[in-house]
Amino acid sequence: AEIELPPSIEGALQARIDELAPGDRDTLLAAAILGRSFRAGELAELVEQNVSRSLRSLTSLDLLERELGSEQDSEPGMDLALDLATTRGGPETLHFSTVSLHEVCKAQIPPASLEQLHGRAAEIKLRRRDYGPGRDDGPIADHLMHAGRYAEAFAPAMRAARHAENVAGNVEAYYYLTQALRALDSDDPRRFDVLLEREPILRAWGRRRAQGADIRQLLAIADNLEGIDRSEREQKQVVASLRLLRFYLECGRTHRAARLVPRLQAKVHALREPEHFLAILGELESELMFARGHFEEAETIARDAMAFCSGDSRGVRQRVRLLRAMGRVQLGTGRLQSAGETFREALHLARSIGHRRLEGEALNNIGEVAGRSTHYQEAIDCFKAALAIDRDLGDRFATGVKLANLGLAYTAIGLYRRAERYLRKA
């Protein structure tokens, strides 16, 4: 006899869902709205009825799983936990057994009820007693987007993105920044600030085309801003133009960078408070002079720009960048001792403000000095420490530089197989 098999995994899962009792099926589909993981009490609130019996049934069928490490490991304990969670809004958490099952269930929800259910889910999660701004805002933003409540979705999407950035979650931060952009009209001036936060993520990933597109949007928004005073508009134009100048330098387009600098100088000097921007411009001008072989001028520009750095954390960050610009000139002209001292000062300042990306760059620079001084073990230690930071931050562009430096260091000491492995990864 022939055995008839479903045409796909999704088909098999759909057949299992169709075989459920109507109450259990409705409970499972409603749970899919809340996410792959959900709280039993929030599901009961969403469907406005006690769902403990259905949850026990679905768990026994291995369609749902309880959170690992829960205190109630026995069957009676599980029953009690579910009853308390669904009747008192407790935090008992369950999961769909597979990602595929969750996706199939989401696809079965009638479109007519989707917006209403997602809207209610957002309100329920926002009312959590243990709600944490940023930490819990991502799913709330998603629910509001699915509910078509775009204006309300913007704020939680931005909080979720900033929370993700703080815990080095670039992928999640990029997702929620993109959600925030989708929530805004094309002429909304708030797009400027969102793009300003998204562009560095694309830079870290080495996605130059997408990064350039974001910078072009920044420039267009800055040029067309309405409803703000002239000084604020001019400041945003300077910010966008500085991003463009940095982009040109990183892509090796020095001729375009050289043409942009005079226009930027005029714009910066026209600002009411130009000091912070003069410090950034000094860093970028120093990089341009270094790239064109004007070493003495590059170091002088960076040193002079230090006077514009304030004493707050933002000013210290810029001071670190200027020190690194000076150190690169010193390294490039063979003044290894001076370069080492400059980079160590940059490392100390970066650590004093807890800026891990700048710390990683300073460690890499110290490793380069050590390598040039034939202190290869010190160089390797610095490169590995910098590489670990870049991997934590998800910075692919910077990771490649450290991998290449490790490859060169191992080549210098004759460990060619290890060197080849790192160079291939770079």
PDB file of N, CA and C in Angstrom, residues 149-212:
ATOM      1  N   ARG A 149      -0.037  51.196  12.867  1.00  0.00           N
ATOM      2  CA  ARG A 149       0.051  52.391  13.728  1.00  0.00           C
ATOM      3  C   ARG A 149       1.486  52.922  13.673  1.00  0.00           C
ATOM      4  N   TYR A 150       1.834  53.456  12.490  1.00  0.00           N
ATOM      5  CA  TYR A 150       3.227  53.815  12.215  1.00  0.00           C
ATOM      6  C   TYR A 150       3.730  54.951  13.100  1.00  0.00           C
ATOM      7  N   ALA A 151       2.898  55.940  13.337  1.00  0.00           N
ATOM      8  CA  ALA A 151       3.338  57.077  14.155  1.00  0.00           C
ATOM      9  C   ALA A 151       3.716  56.626  15.561  1.00  0.00           C
ATOM     10  N   GLU A 152       2.974  55.654  16.101  1.00  0.00           N
ATOM     11  CA  GLU A 152       3.265  55.143  17.446  1.00  0.00           C
ATOM     12  C   GLU A 152       4.479  54.215  17.448  1.00  0.00           C
ATOM     13  N   ALA A 153       4.774  53.613  16.296  1.00  0.00           N
ATOM     14  CA  ALA A 153       5.867  52.633  16.234  1.00  0.00           C
ATOM     15  C   ALA A 153       7.239  53.291  16.253  1.00  0.00           C
ATOM     16  N   PHE A 154       7.329  54.556  15.845  1.00  0.00           N
ATOM     17  CA  PHE A 154       8.641  55.200  15.696  1.00  0.00           C
ATOM     18  C   PHE A 154       9.431  55.217  17.000  1.00  0.00           C
ATOM     19  N   ALA A 155       8.817  55.702  18.082  1.00  0.00           N
ATOM     20  CA  ALA A 155       9.551  55.861  19.350  1.00  0.00           C
ATOM     21  C   ALA A 155      10.067  54.528  19.894  1.00  0.00           C
ATOM     22  N   PRO A 156       9.230  53.469  19.997  1.00  0.00           N
ATOM     23  CA  PRO A 156       9.781  52.197  20.487  1.00  0.00           C
ATOM     24  C   PRO A 156      10.830  51.601  19.556  1.00  0.00           C
ATOM     25  N   ALA A 157      10.689  51.820  18.242  1.00  0.00           N
ATOM     26  CA  ALA A 157      11.702  51.306  17.314  1.00  0.00           C
ATOM     27  C   ALA A 157      13.054  51.962  17.577  1.00  0.00           C
ATOM     28  N   MET A 158      13.061  53.272  17.833  1.00  0.00           N
ATOM     29  CA  MET A 158      14.318  53.976  18.118  1.00  0.00           C
ATOM     30  C   MET A 158      14.903  53.527  19.457  1.00  0.00           C
ATOM     31  N   ARG A 159      14.034  53.338  20.465  1.00  0.00           N
ATOM     32  CA  ARG A 159      14.549  52.868  21.762  1.00  0.00           C
ATOM     33  C   ARG A 159      15.155  51.472  21.629  1.00  0.00           C
ATOM     34  N   ALA A 160      14.503  50.620  20.840  1.00  0.00           N
ATOM     35  CA  ALA A 160      15.020  49.261  20.644  1.00  0.00           C
ATOM     36  C   ALA A 160      16.359  49.292  19.913  1.00  0.00           C
ATOM     37  N   ALA A 161      16.476  50.169  18.911  1.00  0.00           N
ATOM     38  CA  ALA A 161      17.728  50.269  18.149  1.00  0.00           C
ATOM     39  C   ALA A 161      18.870  50.737  19.038  1.00  0.00           C
ATOM     40  N   ARG A 162      18.612  51.741  19.866  1.00  0.00           N
ATOM     41  CA  ARG A 162      19.678  52.269  20.733  1.00  0.00           C
ATOM     42  C   ARG A 162      20.074  51.258  21.802  1.00  0.00           C
ATOM     43  N   HIS A 163      19.090  50.507  22.285  1.00  0.00           N
ATOM     44  CA  HIS A 163      19.417  49.455  23.256  1.00  0.00           C
ATOM     45  C   HIS A 163      20.306  48.403  22.596  1.00  0.00           C
ATOM     46  N   ALA A 164      19.978  48.032  21.359  1.00  0.00           N
ATOM     47  CA  ALA A 164      20.780  47.033  20.646  1.00  0.00           C
ATOM     48  C   ALA A 164      22.196  47.542  20.401  1.00  0.00           C
ATOM     49  N   GLU A 165      22.331  48.828  20.058  1.00  0.00           N
ATOM     50  CA  GLU A 165      23.662  49.403  19.845  1.00  0.00           C
ATOM     51  C   GLU A 165      24.484  49.334  21.123  1.00  0.00           C
ATOM     52  N   ASN A 166      23.838  49.571  22.261  1.00  0.00           N
ATOM     53  CA  ASN A 166      24.550  49.581  23.542  1.00  0.00           C
ATOM     54  C   ASN A 166      25.060  48.202  23.939  1.00  0.00           C
ATOM     55  N   VAL A 167      24.411  47.159  23.433  1.00  0.00           N
ATOM     56  CA  VAL A 167      24.871  45.804  23.758  1.00  0.00           C
ATOM     57  C   VAL A 167      25.514  45.148  22.531  1.00  0.00           C
ATOM     58  N   ALA A 168      26.009  46.000  21.615  1.00  0.00           N
ATOM     59  CA  ALA A 168      26.756  45.550  20.433  1.00  0.00           C
ATOM     60  C   ALA A 168      25.919  44.676  19.511  1.00  0.00           C
ATOM     61  N   GLY A 169      24.651  44.967  19.408  1.00  0.00           N
ATOM     62  CA  GLY A 169      23.786  44.202  18.515  1.00  0.00           C
ATOM     63  C   GLY A 169      23.521  44.955  17.228  1.00  0.00           C
ATOM     64  N   ASN A 170      24.527  45.004  16.328  1.00  0.00           N
ATOM     65  CA  ASN A 170      24.399  45.804  15.114  1.00  0.00           C
ATOM     66  C   ASN A 170      23.284  45.318  14.199  1.00  0.00           C
ATOM     67  N   VAL A 171      23.109  44.005  14.093  1.00  0.00           N
ATOM     68  CA  VAL A 171      22.067  43.476  13.202  1.00  0.00           C
ATOM     69  C   VAL A 171      20.689  43.913  13.694  1.00  0.00           C
ATOM     70  N   GLU A 172      20.461  43.757  14.988  1.00  0.00           N
ATOM     71  CA  GLU A 172      19.172  44.146  15.561  1.00  0.00           C
ATOM     72  C   GLU A 172      18.984  45.660  15.500  1.00  0.00           C
ATOM     73  N   ALA A 173      20.055  46.411  15.772  1.00  0.00           N
ATOM     74  CA  ALA A 173      19.964  47.874  15.709  1.00  0.00           C
ATOM     75  C   ALA A 173      19.614  48.323  14.299  1.00  0.00           C
ATOM     76  N   TYR A 174      20.253  47.725  13.304  1.00  0.00           N
ATOM     77  CA  TYR A 174      19.965  48.081  11.909  1.00  0.00           C
ATOM     78  C   TYR A 174      18.509  47.775  11.570  1.00  0.00           C
ATOM     79  N   TYR A 175      18.019  46.629  12.027  1.00  0.00           N
ATOM     80  CA  TYR A 175      16.629  46.248  11.740  1.00  0.00           C
ATOM     81  C   TYR A 175      15.654  47.279  12.294  1.00  0.00           C
ATOM     82  N   TYR A 176      15.850  47.674  13.553  1.00  0.00           N
ATOM     83  CA  TYR A 176      14.886  48.592  14.164  1.00  0.00           C
ATOM     84  C   TYR A 176      15.048  50.026  13.654  1.00  0.00           C
ATOM     85  N   LEU A 177      16.256  50.416  13.269  1.00  0.00           N
ATOM     86  CA  LEU A 177      16.416  51.726  12.631  1.00  0.00           C
ATOM     87  C   LEU A 177      15.692  51.750  11.288  1.00  0.00           C
ATOM     88  N   THR A 178      15.759  50.639  10.573  1.00  0.00           N
ATOM     89  CA  THR A 178      15.033  50.544   9.300  1.00  0.00           C
ATOM     90  C   THR A 178      13.526  50.559   9.541  1.00  0.00           C
ATOM     91  N   GLN A 179      13.074  49.896  10.612  1.00  0.00           N
ATOM     92  CA  GLN A 179      11.658  49.957  10.980  1.00  0.00           C
ATOM     93  C   GLN A 179      11.245  51.396  11.289  1.00  0.00           C
ATOM     94  N   ALA A 180      12.111  52.119  11.994  1.00  0.00           N
ATOM     95  CA  ALA A 180      11.806  53.515  12.324  1.00  0.00           C
ATOM     96  C   ALA A 180      11.669  54.354  11.058  1.00  0.00           C
ATOM     97  N   LEU A 181      12.526  54.110  10.073  1.00  0.00           N
ATOM     98  CA  LEU A 181      12.421  54.842   8.801  1.00  0.00           C
ATOM     99  C   LEU A 181      11.115  54.507   8.087  1.00  0.00           C
ATOM    100  N   ARG A 182      10.722  53.242   8.126  1.00  0.00           N
ATOM    101  CA  ARG A 182       9.464  52.836   7.494  1.00  0.00           C
ATOM    102  C   ARG A 182       8.266  53.488   8.169  1.00  0.00           C
ATOM    103  N   ALA A 183       8.408  53.781   9.462  1.00  0.00           N
ATOM    104  CA  ALA A 183       7.300  54.373  10.214  1.00  0.00           C
ATOM    105  C   ALA A 183       7.128  55.860   9.920  1.00  0.00           C
ATOM    106  N   LEU A 184       8.130  56.482   9.281  1.00  0.00           N
ATOM    107  CA  LEU A 184       8.089  57.923   9.026  1.00  0.00           C
ATOM    108  C   LEU A 184       7.731  58.219   7.578  1.00  0.00           C
ATOM    109  N   ASP A 185       7.051  59.340   7.364  1.00  0.00           N
ATOM    110  CA  ASP A 185       6.788  59.806   6.005  1.00  0.00           C
ATOM    111  C   ASP A 185       8.098  60.209   5.337  1.00  0.00           C
ATOM    112  N   SER A 186       8.109  60.222   4.018  1.00  0.00           N
ATOM    113  CA  SER A 186       9.344  60.510   3.280  1.00  0.00           C
ATOM    114  C   SER A 186       9.877  61.910   3.533  1.00  0.00           C
ATOM    115  N   ASP A 187       9.004  62.840   3.952  1.00  0.00           N
ATOM    116  CA  ASP A 187       9.451  64.215   4.191  1.00  0.00           C
ATOM    117  C   ASP A 187       9.579  64.539   5.681  1.00  0.00           C
ATOM    118  N   ASP A 188       9.542  63.516   6.533  1.00  0.00           N
ATOM    119  CA  ASP A 188       9.650  63.755   7.975  1.00  0.00           C
ATOM    120  C   ASP A 188      11.096  64.105   8.333  1.00  0.00           C
ATOM    121  N   PRO A 189      11.339  65.244   8.983  1.00  0.00           N
ATOM    122  CA  PRO A 189      12.721  65.644   9.307  1.00  0.00           C
ATOM    123  C   PRO A 189      13.422  64.702  10.277  1.00  0.00           C
ATOM    124  N   ARG A 190      12.653  63.882  11.011  1.00  0.00           N
ATOM    125  CA  ARG A 190      13.277  62.941  11.949  1.00  0.00           C
ATOM    126  C   ARG A 190      14.065  61.845  11.238  1.00  0.00           C
ATOM    127  N   ARG A 191      13.848  61.685   9.945  1.00  0.00           N
ATOM    128  CA  ARG A 191      14.613  60.705   9.173  1.00  0.00           C
ATOM    129  C   ARG A 191      16.114  60.997   9.245  1.00  0.00           C
ATOM    130  N   PHE A 192      16.454  62.280   9.383  1.00  0.00           N
ATOM    131  CA  PHE A 192      17.868  62.669   9.430  1.00  0.00           C
ATOM    132  C   PHE A 192      18.582  61.970  10.587  1.00  0.00           C
ATOM    133  N   ASP A 193      17.988  62.033  11.782  1.00  0.00           N
ATOM    134  CA  ASP A 193      18.625  61.444  12.963  1.00  0.00           C
ATOM    135  C   ASP A 193      18.685  59.922  12.875  1.00  0.00           C
ATOM    136  N   VAL A 194      17.663  59.317  12.267  1.00  0.00           N
ATOM    137  CA  VAL A 194      17.668  57.855  12.117  1.00  0.00           C
ATOM    138  C   VAL A 194      18.786  57.428  11.162  1.00  0.00           C
ATOM    139  N   LEU A 195      18.893  58.120  10.029  1.00  0.00           N
ATOM    140  CA  LEU A 195      19.945  57.802   9.060  1.00  0.00           C
ATOM    141  C   LEU A 195      21.329  58.045   9.646  1.00  0.00           C
ATOM    142  N   LEU A 196      21.419  59.060  10.491  1.00  0.00           N
ATOM    143  CA  LEU A 196      22.695  59.384  11.134  1.00  0.00           C
ATOM    144  C   LEU A 196      23.171  58.224  12.009  1.00  0.00           C
ATOM    145  N   GLU A 197      22.235  57.478  12.585  1.00  0.00           N
ATOM    146  CA  GLU A 197      22.587  56.325  13.420  1.00  0.00           C
ATOM    147  C   GLU A 197      22.782  55.057  12.592  1.00  0.00           C
ATOM    148  N   ARG A 198      22.093  54.965  11.438  1.00  0.00           N
ATOM    149  CA  ARG A 198      22.201  53.742  10.639  1.00  0.00           C
ATOM    150  C   ARG A 198      23.470  53.707   9.791  1.00  0.00           C
ATOM    151  N   GLU A 199      23.912  54.873   9.334  1.00  0.00           N
ATOM    152  CA  GLU A 199      25.071  54.923   8.430  1.00  0.00           C
ATOM    153  C   GLU A 199      26.336  54.295   9.020  1.00  0.00           C
ATOM    154  N   PRO A 200      26.674  54.539  10.313  1.00  0.00           N
ATOM    155  CA  PRO A 200      27.880  53.904  10.858  1.00  0.00           C
ATOM    156  C   PRO A 200      27.809  52.375  10.902  1.00  0.00           C
ATOM    157  N   ILE A 201      26.600  51.818  11.011  1.00  0.00           N
ATOM    158  CA  ILE A 201      26.462  50.356  11.001  1.00  0.00           C
ATOM    159  C   ILE A 201      26.832  49.816   9.626  1.00  0.00           C
ATOM    160  N   LEU A 202      26.348  50.483   8.577  1.00  0.00           N
ATOM    161  CA  LEU A 202      26.692  50.072   7.217  1.00  0.00           C
ATOM    162  C   LEU A 202      28.193  50.228   6.979  1.00  0.00           C
ATOM    163  N   ARG A 203      28.771  51.274   7.545  1.00  0.00           N
ATOM    164  CA  ARG A 203      30.222  51.483   7.439  1.00  0.00           C
ATOM    165  C   ARG A 203      30.970  50.327   8.094  1.00  0.00           C
ATOM    166  N   ALA A 204      30.513  49.924   9.289  1.00  0.00           N
ATOM    167  CA  ALA A 204      31.171  48.822   9.999  1.00  0.00           C
ATOM    168  C   ALA A 204      31.057  47.511   9.236  1.00  0.00           C
ATOM    169  N   TRP A 205      29.967  47.328   8.503  1.00  0.00           N
ATOM    170  CA  TRP A 205      29.776  46.104   7.722  1.00  0.00           C
ATOM    171  C   TRP A 205      30.501  46.146   6.385  1.00  0.00           C
ATOM    172  N   GLY A 206      31.044  47.302   6.017  1.00  0.00           N
ATOM    173  CA  GLY A 206      31.722  47.427   4.733  1.00  0.00           C
ATOM    174  C   GLY A 206      30.772  47.473   3.550  1.00  0.00           C
ATOM    175  N   ARG A 207      29.515  47.820   3.789  1.00  0.00           N
ATOM    176  CA  ARG A 207      28.520  47.896   2.697  1.00  0.00           C
ATOM    177  C   ARG A 207      28.535  49.313   2.136  1.00  0.00           C
ATOM    178  N   ARG A 208      29.532  49.579   1.299  1.00  0.00           N
ATOM    179  CA  ARG A 208      29.796  50.941   0.849  1.00  0.00           C
ATOM    180  C   ARG A 208      28.660  51.532   0.013  1.00  0.00           C
ATOM    181  N   ARG A 209      28.073  50.731  -0.848  1.00  0.00           N
ATOM    182  CA  ARG A 209      27.009  51.279  -1.696  1.00  0.00           C
ATOM    183  C   ARG A 209      25.816  51.731  -0.856  1.00  0.00           C
ATOM    184  N   ALA A 210      25.404  50.897   0.090  1.00  0.00           N
ATOM    185  CA  ALA A 210      24.283  51.264   0.965  1.00  0.00           C
ATOM    186  C   ALA A 210      24.659  52.435   1.862  1.00  0.00           C
ATOM    187  N   GLN A 211      25.912  52.457   2.331  1.00  0.00           N
ATOM    188  CA  GLN A 211      26.376  53.577   3.158  1.00  0.00           C
ATOM    189  C   GLN A 211      26.323  54.880   2.366  1.00  0.00           C
ATOM    190  N   GLY A 212      26.791  54.842   1.130  1.00  0.00           N
ATOM    191  CA  GLY A 212      26.738  56.037   0.286  1.00  0.00           C
ATOM    192  C   GLY A 212      25.315  56.508   0.046  1.00  0.00           C
TER     193      GLY A 212
END
